[in-house]
Amino acid sequence: MGNTFFLHPSLLFFVVLPVIPWLKGIWRQAVVLLVPLLAFTLVLGMHPGIYGTVNINGLSLVFGRVDKLALVFANVFALMSFIGAIYGLHVKEPWQQVAAMGYVGSALGCVFAGDFLTLFLFWEGLMVFSSALVFLRKTRSSSRAGYRYFLVHVAGGLLLLGGIFLHYHQSGSIAFVRFDQESAGLAQYLILAGFLLNAAVPPLHAWLPDAYGSATVVGSVFMCAYTTKTAVYALIRSFPGFEILIVLGVIMALYGVVYAVLENDARRLLSYHIISQVGYMVTGVGIGTALSLNGACAHAYAHILYKALLFMGVGGVLEVTGRSRFSELGGLWKYMPYTFVFTLIGGLSISAFPLFSGFVSKSMVISGAWASHLQWAALGLTLASAGTFLHTGLKVPYFIWFWRDEPSFSPPEKEAPLNMLIAMALASYYCILIGINPSGLYKMLPFDATYHPYSGAHVMASLQILLFTMLGFFLLIKKLYPEPKVGLDLDWFYRRGASWFMAFCRNVLRMLDEQVIKNLHKTLALPLLRGLARLSAWNDERVIDGFVDNSAAAVLRLGDHMRVFLQPGILSRYVARTLTVLAGIILLALYLR
Amino acid sequence: MIVRCISWLRSHYGMVRKSFCALLALLVVGDLLVPRHHPHFLGDEIPGFWALFGFLACALIIIASKWLGHAWLFRPEDYYDAKGKE
């Protein structure tokens, strides 16, 4: 233990976990709000150092590695848990809050983990608690999505664990530190694959829209913040400067945009934009300069807040109207105006409008790409940012709140619940605060690079891109009308693949069993078995029985002889034999003396 | 209040559209005057380049994605459910 006081913030979350279901009403609300606040205060008061080291069989597990990189993520994780707690305050049944608390605790555990085993422990915690958030929606399709989510993440966890073991075998160390691109081998790439799956990097991404579109309203607000950003943190920690990440990141940023065009469900659209946004962070990690790594951190921080804000807005609509498909929505501006304004703030933030949080973070990554002379990457990311505004800034608000003059269903009577609106207001406040005054965020950044987003040329260029995108949106709006369709994505392989596997089992394997195996059994196995049985019966009858019978008869005959000889029934013979024996004993005794 | 603002804007649609166009024009004109300290590549030095880029990017994304969707990716919404059970 270090000299300074250290209390692991995850501990708070895990300690109250078993208590929450027993608390009722206001008491539960108080606990659910207080724990994140307390955790946030703890994180704010932390000093860099190594705390909470536990030795097990010569392996030292580090639960509390605190440095600037860990702190910037812990800070936003704790802040988000407070906002999310407010958002979920109205939920009557306790299990979503339990799952969310465990989820946040696990994410914080990952952030402070100083070795791979501790990281893996909390990594699996993330998986368990977040899949609970999917299952708790309690619909048929959500439990299916939950199983898929769980299985995919089990596979990812195994990749990670395999990598960790191999790495330990090779290097004898489980320290969660930076890897070198030149010396990276199978072990490192397995770990990387585990991280990339959680970061939803194509082709390991299809779980994300599947699960986040199916989770509970509160659940997806939490989920959009933690799993992918924990993975981004892990990538920054271990894989900065891995060039493959630049390519993957740019592909990711554009991939999400293309699928967002096709998407009809608002929450799935936002999910594809998570993939797109995390693409910026992954690119930043791949470039690996101080500026771009700072950009990745800053973008993760800003992204957690505005993406949660967007999920809160769309979730509010889902909560009130029970709908999240664009083709069913539209015309809500009169009925849910506050939710509209907050969602719009989220949309402007993710689109990197000047004065909103995305502007000061996204541009760091793009500037990092320019500064490293990666023009194709910078242009690709800029193209993706036009797409981001197109969908999240324009398509989401337009097709939910406008488009139709009146909703196609009976209009909602109320706005979203008050606690939801408060949570949205708080997130909006932070989005604007970071946008107006980025120095607070920049001071937290772990690497040494200065950056000034508000230069005349930069603001001008951004405004041009954004507003001309808007022009394009309104000119081409007919093409964007929502279509009630789903876009094929790579989850096809395991969703259709699973039904093919079932069909294979049902048809091919069963046919094999019934036709081939059964006939083989009849024509070959049964006669063979019968022959063997006959042989052993013969053996039993002739050899074994004969032997046993003969030896029994012999014993019987011996017994008869003995009886005739030893027990004749004549007194004089008994006396004579007794005296003979006695004489023998006496003679023996005399001889021995 | 928000509802009143929005309905006022909606009733003055023509004016909103005109002022939006004026804003766009202003942006391109303004781009002539902005000082450029660290141009990263050719596009940074051409006034209005990013405006064109934004518009083309938007059109490209919409048209390319929709084409991809209709040519290959779109399936009915119950695609997985329908195929899942037998």
XYZ file of C-alpha atoms in Angstrom:
679
model
C 0.000 0.000 0.000
C 1.105 3.513 -0.697
C 1.279 6.262 1.839
C -1.830 8.051 0.743
C -5.336 6.886 1.406
C -6.802 4.805 -1.372
C -10.281 3.377 -1.571
C -11.089 1.605 -4.784
C -14.260 3.203 -6.212
C -15.404 -0.166 -7.621
C -15.635 -1.378 -4.061
C -18.418 1.115 -3.361
C -20.459 -0.191 -6.250
C -19.931 -3.829 -5.387
C -20.620 -3.339 -1.693
C -24.064 -1.838 -2.275
C -24.885 -4.384 -4.955
C -26.500 -6.973 -2.649
C -28.232 -4.268 -0.624
C -30.121 -2.506 -3.430
C -32.845 -5.124 -4.002
C -33.798 -4.938 -0.308
C -34.231 -1.189 -0.274
C -37.497 0.459 -1.195
C -38.568 3.777 -2.664
C -36.624 6.802 -1.655
C -33.962 4.835 0.212
C -32.988 2.946 -2.866
C -32.976 6.146 -4.910
C -30.735 7.782 -2.341
C -28.232 4.920 -2.398
C -28.264 4.733 -6.173
C -27.439 8.439 -6.399
C -25.013 8.645 -3.497
C -22.712 5.850 -4.573
C -21.795 7.418 -7.947
C -21.376 10.814 -6.294
C -19.078 9.321 -3.698
C -17.138 7.475 -6.382
C -16.793 10.711 -8.357
C -15.437 12.495 -5.289
C -13.014 9.647 -4.657
C -11.744 9.827 -8.212
C -11.316 13.598 -8.009
C -9.221 13.230 -4.858
C -6.916 10.487 -6.110
C -3.170 10.801 -6.340
C -1.121 8.883 -8.879
C 0.537 5.790 -7.491
C 0.264 2.038 -7.162
C -2.204 0.822 -4.565
C -3.933 -2.378 -3.605
C -1.284 -4.921 -4.608
C -2.153 -8.513 -3.738
C 0.302 -11.401 -4.035
C -1.092 -14.761 -5.016
C 1.351 -17.609 -5.635
C 4.056 -15.226 -6.731
C 1.800 -13.312 -9.100
C 1.235 -9.767 -7.991
C -2.230 -8.471 -8.816
C -2.508 -4.696 -8.887
C -6.021 -3.415 -8.282
C -5.168 0.259 -8.007
C -2.769 1.606 -10.600
C -3.590 5.311 -10.625
C -2.098 7.592 -13.263
C -3.386 10.415 -15.453
C -4.589 8.067 -18.179
C -6.585 6.002 -15.696
C -7.919 9.117 -14.008
C -9.363 10.761 -17.104
C -11.366 7.616 -17.866
C -12.333 7.034 -14.232
C -13.502 10.630 -14.040
C -15.925 10.361 -16.925
C -17.018 6.847 -15.906
C -17.969 8.082 -12.445
C -19.640 11.218 -13.804
C -21.623 9.159 -16.290
C -22.723 6.735 -13.601
C -24.260 9.643 -11.728
C -26.083 10.940 -14.807
C -27.224 7.435 -15.660
C -28.423 6.874 -12.105
C -30.613 9.965 -12.309
C -31.927 8.767 -15.642
C -32.907 5.392 -14.215
C -34.358 6.691 -10.974
C -37.980 6.105 -11.943
C -37.491 2.401 -12.584
C -39.520 0.460 -10.037
C -37.862 -2.928 -10.081
C -34.353 -2.932 -8.651
C -32.527 -5.309 -10.982
C -31.629 -2.804 -13.664
C -30.021 -0.619 -11.038
C -28.172 -3.610 -9.630
C -26.872 -4.558 -13.069
C -25.918 -0.971 -13.867
C -24.009 -0.605 -10.596
C -22.108 -3.833 -11.145
C -21.405 -2.726 -14.699
C -19.956 0.632 -13.649
C -17.966 -1.027 -10.864
C -16.462 -3.448 -13.366
C -15.566 -0.658 -15.782
C -13.797 1.261 -13.017
C -12.050 -1.957 -12.012
C -10.693 -2.318 -15.558
C -9.478 1.254 -15.575
C -7.491 0.901 -12.358
C -6.219 -2.614 -13.106
C -2.446 -2.753 -13.209
C -2.135 -6.295 -14.512
C -3.861 -8.423 -17.109
C -5.497 -10.861 -14.724
C -7.216 -8.127 -12.757
C -8.207 -6.533 -16.040
C -9.647 -9.839 -17.226
C -11.583 -10.317 -14.009
C -13.369 -6.983 -14.362
C -13.573 -7.383 -18.137
C -15.750 -10.441 -17.599
C -17.735 -8.510 -15.002
C -18.565 -5.965 -17.695
C -19.880 -8.756 -19.865
C -22.035 -10.376 -17.203
C -23.657 -7.202 -15.912
C -24.215 -5.658 -19.321
C -25.868 -8.770 -20.695
C -28.173 -8.603 -17.691
C -29.179 -5.144 -18.944
C -30.192 -6.717 -22.249
C -32.082 -9.628 -20.687
C -33.979 -7.286 -18.372
C -35.922 -5.846 -21.296
C -37.798 -9.143 -20.938
C -39.010 -9.527 -24.476
C -38.462 -12.550 -26.650
C -36.223 -10.714 -29.073
C -34.197 -9.084 -26.297
C -33.422 -12.367 -24.599
C -32.288 -13.759 -27.932
C -30.112 -10.702 -28.447
C -28.872 -11.131 -24.888
C -27.711 -14.673 -25.555
C -25.983 -13.588 -28.739
C -24.304 -10.703 -26.926
C -23.200 -12.979 -24.122
C -21.796 -15.669 -26.412
C -19.901 -13.194 -28.571
C -18.346 -11.640 -25.495
C -17.471 -15.018 -24.025
C -15.574 -15.676 -27.233
C -13.869 -12.288 -26.973
C -12.981 -12.921 -23.346
C -11.427 -16.249 -24.286
C -9.305 -14.599 -26.967
C -8.102 -12.160 -24.354
C -7.444 -14.856 -21.765
C -5.587 -17.021 -24.281
C -3.431 -14.044 -25.174
C -2.755 -13.291 -21.521
C -1.664 -16.876 -20.787
C 0.543 -17.021 -23.843
C 2.058 -13.671 -22.982
C 2.725 -14.821 -19.424
C 4.257 -18.035 -20.688
C 6.600 -16.100 -22.963
C 7.540 -13.148 -20.821
C 6.767 -14.245 -17.278
C 4.914 -11.006 -16.697
C 1.250 -10.112 -16.486
C 1.821 -6.369 -16.135
C -0.801 -4.374 -18.060
C 1.619 -2.166 -19.951
C 2.473 -0.986 -23.419
C 3.434 -3.486 -26.116
C 5.903 -2.883 -28.858
C 4.736 -3.214 -32.435
C 8.040 -4.717 -33.629
C 8.148 -7.502 -31.042
C 4.438 -8.279 -31.021
C 3.585 -11.899 -31.698
C 0.608 -14.204 -31.426
C 0.100 -13.493 -27.717
C -0.088 -9.743 -28.222
C -2.360 -10.034 -31.229
C -4.729 -12.321 -29.323
C -4.975 -9.727 -26.577
C -5.478 -7.079 -29.254
C -8.287 -9.141 -30.789
C -9.984 -9.395 -27.396
C -9.779 -5.615 -27.016
C -10.940 -4.981 -30.572
C -14.007 -7.129 -30.065
C -15.064 -5.013 -27.119
C -14.268 -1.842 -29.058
C -16.623 -3.153 -31.794
C -14.061 -2.926 -34.559
C -15.332 -4.549 -37.773
C -15.480 -7.474 -38.373
C -15.972 -7.981 -34.626
C -18.643 -5.338 -34.216
C -22.049 -6.807 -35.033
C -22.906 -7.483 -31.380
C -23.167 -3.758 -30.698
C -26.241 -2.597 -32.614
C -27.825 -5.972 -31.927
C -27.539 -5.611 -28.155
C -27.867 -1.840 -27.738
C -30.965 -1.779 -29.870
C -32.506 -4.492 -27.689
C -31.471 -3.471 -24.168
C -33.723 -1.697 -21.684
C -34.120 2.062 -22.048
C -31.876 2.706 -19.057
C -29.605 -0.192 -19.914
C -28.571 1.093 -23.305
C -27.760 4.503 -21.804
C -25.273 2.774 -19.534
C -24.026 0.330 -22.122
C -23.209 2.956 -24.719
C -20.758 4.513 -22.281
C -18.693 1.729 -20.805
C -17.911 -1.382 -22.841
C -16.412 0.266 -25.909
C -14.665 3.011 -23.971
C -13.085 0.543 -21.567
C -11.720 -1.174 -24.650
C -10.442 2.159 -25.980
C -8.718 2.714 -22.654
C -7.119 -0.732 -22.855
C -5.960 -0.011 -26.417
C -4.412 3.317 -25.381
C -2.669 1.535 -22.543
C -1.243 -1.383 -24.494
C -1.312 -0.745 -28.214
C -0.465 2.883 -29.037
C 1.242 3.231 -32.391
C 0.056 -0.100 -33.830
C -0.388 0.950 -37.438
C -3.101 -1.584 -38.189
C -5.331 0.423 -35.857
C -5.205 3.460 -38.164
C -6.635 1.457 -41.046
C -9.198 -0.300 -38.873
C -10.221 2.976 -37.232
C -10.892 4.778 -40.505
C -12.796 1.783 -41.892
C -14.810 1.705 -38.679
C -15.642 5.402 -38.839
C -17.010 5.030 -42.370
C -18.621 1.633 -41.841
C -20.798 2.982 -39.045
C -21.878 5.885 -41.228
C -22.950 3.690 -44.138
C -25.007 1.417 -41.921
C -26.549 4.380 -40.140
C -28.066 5.455 -43.467
C -29.767 2.111 -43.811
C -30.993 1.861 -40.255
C -34.637 2.381 -39.402
C -34.411 1.938 -35.636
C -33.198 5.044 -33.790
C -31.263 3.166 -31.144
C -29.595 0.929 -33.706
C -28.681 4.024 -35.738
C -27.047 5.544 -32.671
C -25.282 2.221 -32.107
C -23.764 2.336 -35.570
C -22.608 5.828 -34.767
C -20.861 4.512 -31.678
C -18.882 2.286 -34.015
C -18.177 5.308 -36.170
C -17.104 7.474 -33.241
C -14.975 4.793 -31.628
C -13.298 4.624 -35.048
C -11.850 8.084 -34.385
C -10.461 6.910 -31.069
C -8.994 3.732 -32.560
C -7.384 5.789 -35.314
C -5.965 8.124 -32.674
C -4.459 5.154 -30.818
C -3.007 3.807 -34.042
C -1.308 7.104 -34.910
C 0.176 7.017 -31.433
C 1.544 10.567 -31.156
C 0.946 12.532 -27.964
C -1.569 14.755 -29.761
C -3.587 11.917 -31.229
C -3.545 9.850 -28.021
C -4.765 12.910 -26.154
C -7.375 13.229 -28.875
C -8.487 9.650 -28.300
C -8.836 10.296 -24.548
C -10.635 13.603 -25.020
C -12.931 12.113 -27.621
C -13.760 9.200 -25.346
C -14.604 11.651 -22.582
C -16.804 13.852 -24.755
C -18.290 10.874 -26.559
C -19.496 9.170 -23.403
C -21.470 12.268 -22.460
C -23.035 13.148 -25.801
C -23.735 9.572 -26.832
C -25.423 8.930 -23.519
C -27.393 12.137 -24.054
C -28.554 10.892 -27.440
C -29.502 7.495 -26.052
C -31.331 9.257 -23.226
C -33.315 11.369 -25.669
C -34.251 8.479 -27.929
C -34.819 6.307 -24.866
C -37.181 8.938 -23.499
C -39.205 8.732 -26.710
C -39.191 4.944 -26.487
C -40.285 5.098 -22.850
C -43.172 7.452 -23.561
C -44.374 6.193 -26.942
C -43.078 2.614 -26.960
C -41.559 3.234 -30.376
C -38.045 3.642 -31.667
C -38.479 3.063 -35.403
C -38.324 6.144 -37.587
C -40.972 4.758 -39.886
C -43.431 4.807 -36.975
C -42.347 8.108 -35.412
C -42.420 11.738 -36.538
C -44.382 14.810 -35.526
C -43.484 14.753 -31.840
C -42.193 18.322 -31.641
C -45.361 19.596 -30.030
C -45.475 16.829 -27.467
C -41.883 16.244 -26.382
C -40.113 19.588 -26.970
C -37.620 19.331 -24.101
C -36.470 15.896 -25.157
C -36.078 17.337 -28.649
C -33.846 20.192 -27.529
C -31.631 17.924 -25.428
C -31.330 15.379 -28.217
C -30.454 18.171 -30.612
C -27.682 19.307 -28.254
C -26.380 15.748 -28.273
C -26.610 15.692 -32.049
C -24.725 18.962 -32.420
C -22.084 17.716 -29.992
C -21.461 14.438 -31.799
C -21.366 16.341 -35.088
C -18.569 18.538 -33.746
C -20.378 21.844 -34.107
C -18.254 24.701 -32.775
C -19.121 25.450 -29.129
C -20.148 21.833 -28.522
C -18.024 19.121 -26.987
C -17.342 17.027 -30.091
C -15.665 19.998 -31.757
C -12.841 20.208 -29.254
C -12.198 16.459 -29.113
C -12.808 15.061 -32.580
C -10.666 17.717 -34.197
C -7.720 16.666 -32.020
C -7.733 13.233 -33.611
C -8.095 14.661 -37.114
C -5.353 17.210 -36.446
C -3.221 14.347 -35.161
C -3.720 12.606 -38.496
C -2.840 15.762 -40.456
C 0.208 16.365 -38.287
C 1.438 12.826 -38.944
C 0.915 13.349 -42.692
C -1.794 10.714 -42.934
C -3.896 12.648 -45.407
C -6.097 9.721 -46.419
C -6.923 9.048 -42.773
C -7.718 12.685 -42.070
C -9.922 12.957 -45.150
C -11.672 9.679 -44.333
C -12.438 10.866 -40.830
C -13.677 14.223 -42.129
C -15.945 12.394 -44.557
C -17.272 10.327 -41.659
C -17.923 13.460 -39.626
C -20.117 14.826 -42.414
C -22.014 11.545 -42.201
C -22.277 11.857 -38.453
C -23.993 15.209 -38.705
C -26.166 13.902 -41.488
C -27.565 11.147 -39.291
C -27.284 12.005 -35.681
C -27.570 15.747 -35.998
C -30.231 15.798 -38.720
C -31.854 12.445 -39.408
C -32.547 11.502 -35.787
C -34.202 14.772 -34.733
C -35.941 15.299 -38.055
C -37.586 11.906 -38.361
C -38.567 11.664 -34.699
C -39.832 15.166 -34.050
C -40.757 16.562 -37.492
C -41.326 14.870 -40.838
C -45.022 14.348 -40.108
C -47.185 17.184 -38.826
C -48.833 14.893 -36.315
C -47.689 11.521 -34.995
C -49.137 8.503 -36.769
C -50.279 7.128 -33.400
C -52.266 8.763 -30.626
C -49.895 11.476 -29.381
C -48.268 11.114 -25.965
C -49.852 13.162 -23.211
C -46.707 13.727 -21.211
C -43.091 14.587 -21.736
C -40.471 12.067 -20.635
C -40.362 11.611 -16.812
C -38.776 14.482 -14.908
C -35.747 12.508 -13.728
C -34.953 11.640 -17.344
C -35.151 15.281 -18.349
C -32.878 16.279 -15.458
C -30.319 13.688 -16.516
C -30.486 14.953 -20.092
C -30.096 18.539 -18.909
C -27.027 17.586 -16.888
C -25.428 15.793 -19.832
C -26.282 18.748 -22.099
C -24.659 21.078 -19.614
C -21.421 19.108 -19.765
C -21.538 18.890 -23.579
C -21.780 22.657 -23.852
C -19.364 23.326 -20.999
C -16.655 21.228 -22.619
C -17.355 22.886 -25.968
C -17.140 26.431 -24.627
C -14.327 25.886 -22.196
C -12.208 22.946 -23.276
C -9.292 23.821 -20.996
C -10.851 21.898 -18.111
C -10.879 18.729 -20.202
C -7.490 19.404 -21.756
C -5.901 19.774 -18.308
C -6.909 16.209 -17.476
C -5.350 14.719 -20.599
C -2.460 12.369 -19.854
C 0.003 13.170 -22.638
C 2.023 16.257 -23.231
C 0.640 18.113 -26.232
C -1.039 21.477 -26.516
C -3.941 22.035 -28.824
C -6.141 25.014 -29.656
C -9.342 24.085 -31.462
C -10.740 27.557 -31.961
C -8.703 28.961 -34.832
C -10.533 30.972 -37.470
C -9.688 28.624 -40.310
C -10.700 25.547 -38.367
C -14.047 26.951 -37.262
C -14.719 28.142 -40.788
C -13.851 24.792 -42.351
C -16.011 22.904 -39.853
C -18.989 25.185 -40.357
C -18.716 24.829 -44.105
C -18.638 21.058 -43.947
C -21.532 20.901 -41.518
C -23.867 23.416 -43.092
C -23.314 22.190 -46.618
C -24.003 18.696 -45.362
C -27.250 20.121 -44.068
C -27.969 21.560 -47.487
C -27.364 18.157 -48.997
C -29.652 16.564 -46.420
C -32.573 18.789 -47.293
C -31.991 18.438 -51.027
C -31.819 14.650 -50.875
C -34.310 14.140 -48.100
C -36.634 12.052 -50.239
C -33.933 9.434 -50.519
C -33.630 9.305 -46.750
C -37.227 8.537 -45.900
C -37.166 5.675 -43.455
C -37.733 2.223 -44.843
C -38.910 -0.564 -42.572
C -36.024 -2.838 -43.398
C -32.988 -4.258 -41.689
C -29.543 -4.062 -43.216
C -27.575 -7.269 -43.360
C -24.540 -7.080 -41.168
C -21.925 -9.558 -40.104
C -24.151 -10.912 -37.355
C -25.759 -12.684 -40.312
C -23.000 -15.261 -40.023
C -23.975 -16.310 -36.556
C -27.678 -15.568 -36.721
C -28.299 -17.336 -40.005
C -25.273 -19.496 -39.353
C -26.869 -20.748 -36.151
C -30.101 -21.669 -37.900
C -28.087 -23.419 -40.599
C -26.192 -25.275 -37.925
C -29.479 -26.308 -36.368
C -30.777 -27.356 -39.761
C -27.574 -29.301 -40.335
C -28.037 -31.079 -37.015
C -31.703 -31.687 -37.652
C -31.410 -32.883 -41.217
C -27.955 -34.105 -42.031
C -26.842 -35.456 -38.682
C -30.175 -37.035 -37.933
C -30.335 -38.577 -41.407
C -26.840 -39.939 -40.891
C -27.902 -41.324 -37.570
C -31.061 -42.903 -38.828
C -29.860 -44.274 -42.130
C -26.195 -44.992 -41.911
C -25.529 -45.610 -38.258
C -28.695 -47.617 -37.736
C -27.958 -49.904 -40.703
C -24.368 -50.311 -39.706
C -25.634 -51.315 -36.333
C -27.999 -53.845 -37.789
C -25.699 -55.422 -40.345
C -22.357 -55.279 -38.623
C -22.424 -54.448 -34.958
C -25.286 -56.657 -33.824
C -24.112 -59.923 -35.480
C -20.619 -59.282 -34.210
C -21.926 -58.762 -30.702
C -24.072 -61.855 -30.930
C -21.092 -63.952 -32.057
C -19.042 -62.701 -29.194
C -21.838 -63.491 -26.777
C -22.109 -67.019 -28.100
C -18.396 -67.523 -27.755
C -18.363 -66.372 -24.195
C -21.412 -68.492 -23.339
C -19.621 -71.569 -24.710
C -16.537 -70.598 -22.783
C -18.558 -70.179 -19.635
C -20.395 -73.428 -20.023
C -17.557 -75.655 -21.069
C -14.408 -74.220 -19.630
C -15.352 -72.343 -16.541
C -18.265 -74.456 -15.402
C -16.277 -77.634 -16.094
C -13.407 -76.405 -14.060
C -15.576 -75.298 -11.185
C -17.684 -78.454 -11.234
C -14.670 -80.753 -11.329
C -12.908 -78.967 -8.499
C -16.106 -79.083 -6.441
C -16.393 -82.829 -7.067
C -12.759 -83.295 -6.054
C -13.287 -81.449 -2.767
C -16.335 -83.591 -2.116
C -14.392 -86.821 -2.700
C -11.515 -85.690 -0.486
C -14.027 -84.831 2.269
C -15.486 -88.364 2.048
C -12.102 -90.029 2.340
C -11.200 -87.810 5.288
C -14.441 -88.575 7.025
C -14.045 -92.344 6.624
C -10.482 -92.169 7.802
C -10.708 -89.643 10.659
C -14.163 -90.251 12.062
C -14.721 -94.038 12.086
C -16.871 -93.936 15.290
C -14.831 -96.632 17.117
C -13.777 -95.627 20.701
C -10.637 -97.759 20.893
C -9.237 -96.070 17.742
C -9.847 -92.598 19.211
C -8.078 -93.555 22.485
C -5.179 -95.135 20.628
C -4.764 -92.062 18.442
C -4.967 -89.688 21.414
C -2.342 -91.649 23.351
C -0.086 -91.770 20.302
C -0.307 -88.026 19.926
C 0.310 -87.438 23.672
C 3.348 -89.734 23.604
C 4.602 -87.869 20.595
C 4.281 -84.516 22.411
C 6.034 -85.819 25.543
C 8.844 -87.287 23.494
C 9.215 -84.033 21.624
C 9.302 -82.053 24.891
C 11.915 -84.352 26.381
C 13.988 -84.147 23.255
C 13.861 -80.388 23.244
C 15.033 -80.093 26.799
C -41.872 28.351 -25.115
C -39.934 25.873 -27.237
C -43.127 24.812 -28.955
C -43.970 28.465 -29.746
C -40.497 29.069 -31.210
C -40.682 25.992 -33.380
C -44.176 26.741 -34.644
C -43.159 30.333 -35.445
C -40.179 29.030 -37.421
C -42.398 26.519 -39.183
C -44.873 29.195 -40.180
C -42.084 31.346 -41.595
C -40.594 28.554 -43.655
C -39.650 30.723 -46.622
C -37.725 33.137 -44.458
C -35.893 30.346 -42.675
C -34.873 28.891 -45.995
C -33.662 32.227 -47.315
C -31.633 32.986 -44.222
C -30.095 29.513 -44.331
C -29.020 30.108 -47.933
C -27.652 33.501 -46.970
C -25.681 31.870 -44.183
C -24.201 29.371 -46.620
C -23.182 32.148 -48.991
C -21.723 34.110 -46.100
C -19.626 31.108 -45.089
C -18.068 30.757 -48.519
C -17.418 34.500 -48.791
C -16.069 34.584 -45.261
C -13.685 31.787 -46.125
C -11.852 34.241 -48.425
C -10.999 36.443 -45.493
C -9.923 33.919 -42.867
C -6.179 33.817 -42.202
C -4.601 30.417 -42.767
C -1.715 29.604 -40.491
C -1.046 25.905 -40.935
C -2.606 24.635 -44.124
C -2.334 20.849 -43.978
C -2.985 20.189 -47.605
C -4.148 21.770 -50.811
C -7.809 21.887 -49.799
C -7.078 24.113 -46.842
C -5.885 26.857 -49.161
C -8.804 26.922 -51.582
C -11.679 29.046 -50.294
C -14.904 27.120 -50.220
C -13.182 23.758 -50.591
C -14.668 22.393 -47.393
C -18.118 23.582 -48.404
C -17.879 21.562 -51.576
C -16.398 18.671 -49.634
C -19.256 18.714 -47.161
C -21.918 18.767 -49.836
C -20.308 16.049 -51.931
C -19.615 13.954 -48.853
C -23.257 14.128 -47.868
C -24.448 13.213 -51.351
C -21.899 10.437 -51.663
C -22.813 8.903 -48.323
C -26.533 8.973 -48.971
C -26.415 7.713 -52.536
C -23.707 5.104 -52.046
C -25.247 3.688 -48.869
C -28.756 3.578 -50.250
C -27.507 1.927 -53.416
C -25.671 -0.646 -51.336
C -28.799 -1.188 -49.285
C -31.107 -1.734 -52.196
C -28.630 -3.740 -54.209
C -27.629 -6.101 -51.461
C -28.144 -5.402 -47.789
C -31.813 -4.629 -47.262
C -34.003 -7.398 -45.897
C -37.507 -7.311 -44.412
C -37.619 -6.437 -40.728
C -38.643 -9.924 -39.645
C -35.858 -11.478 -41.694
C -34.154 -13.255 -38.818
C -37.375 -14.211 -37.037
C -38.933 -15.680 -40.139
C -35.897 -17.753 -40.949
C -35.178 -18.661 -37.356
C -38.131 -20.928 -36.755
C -39.181 -23.830 -38.875
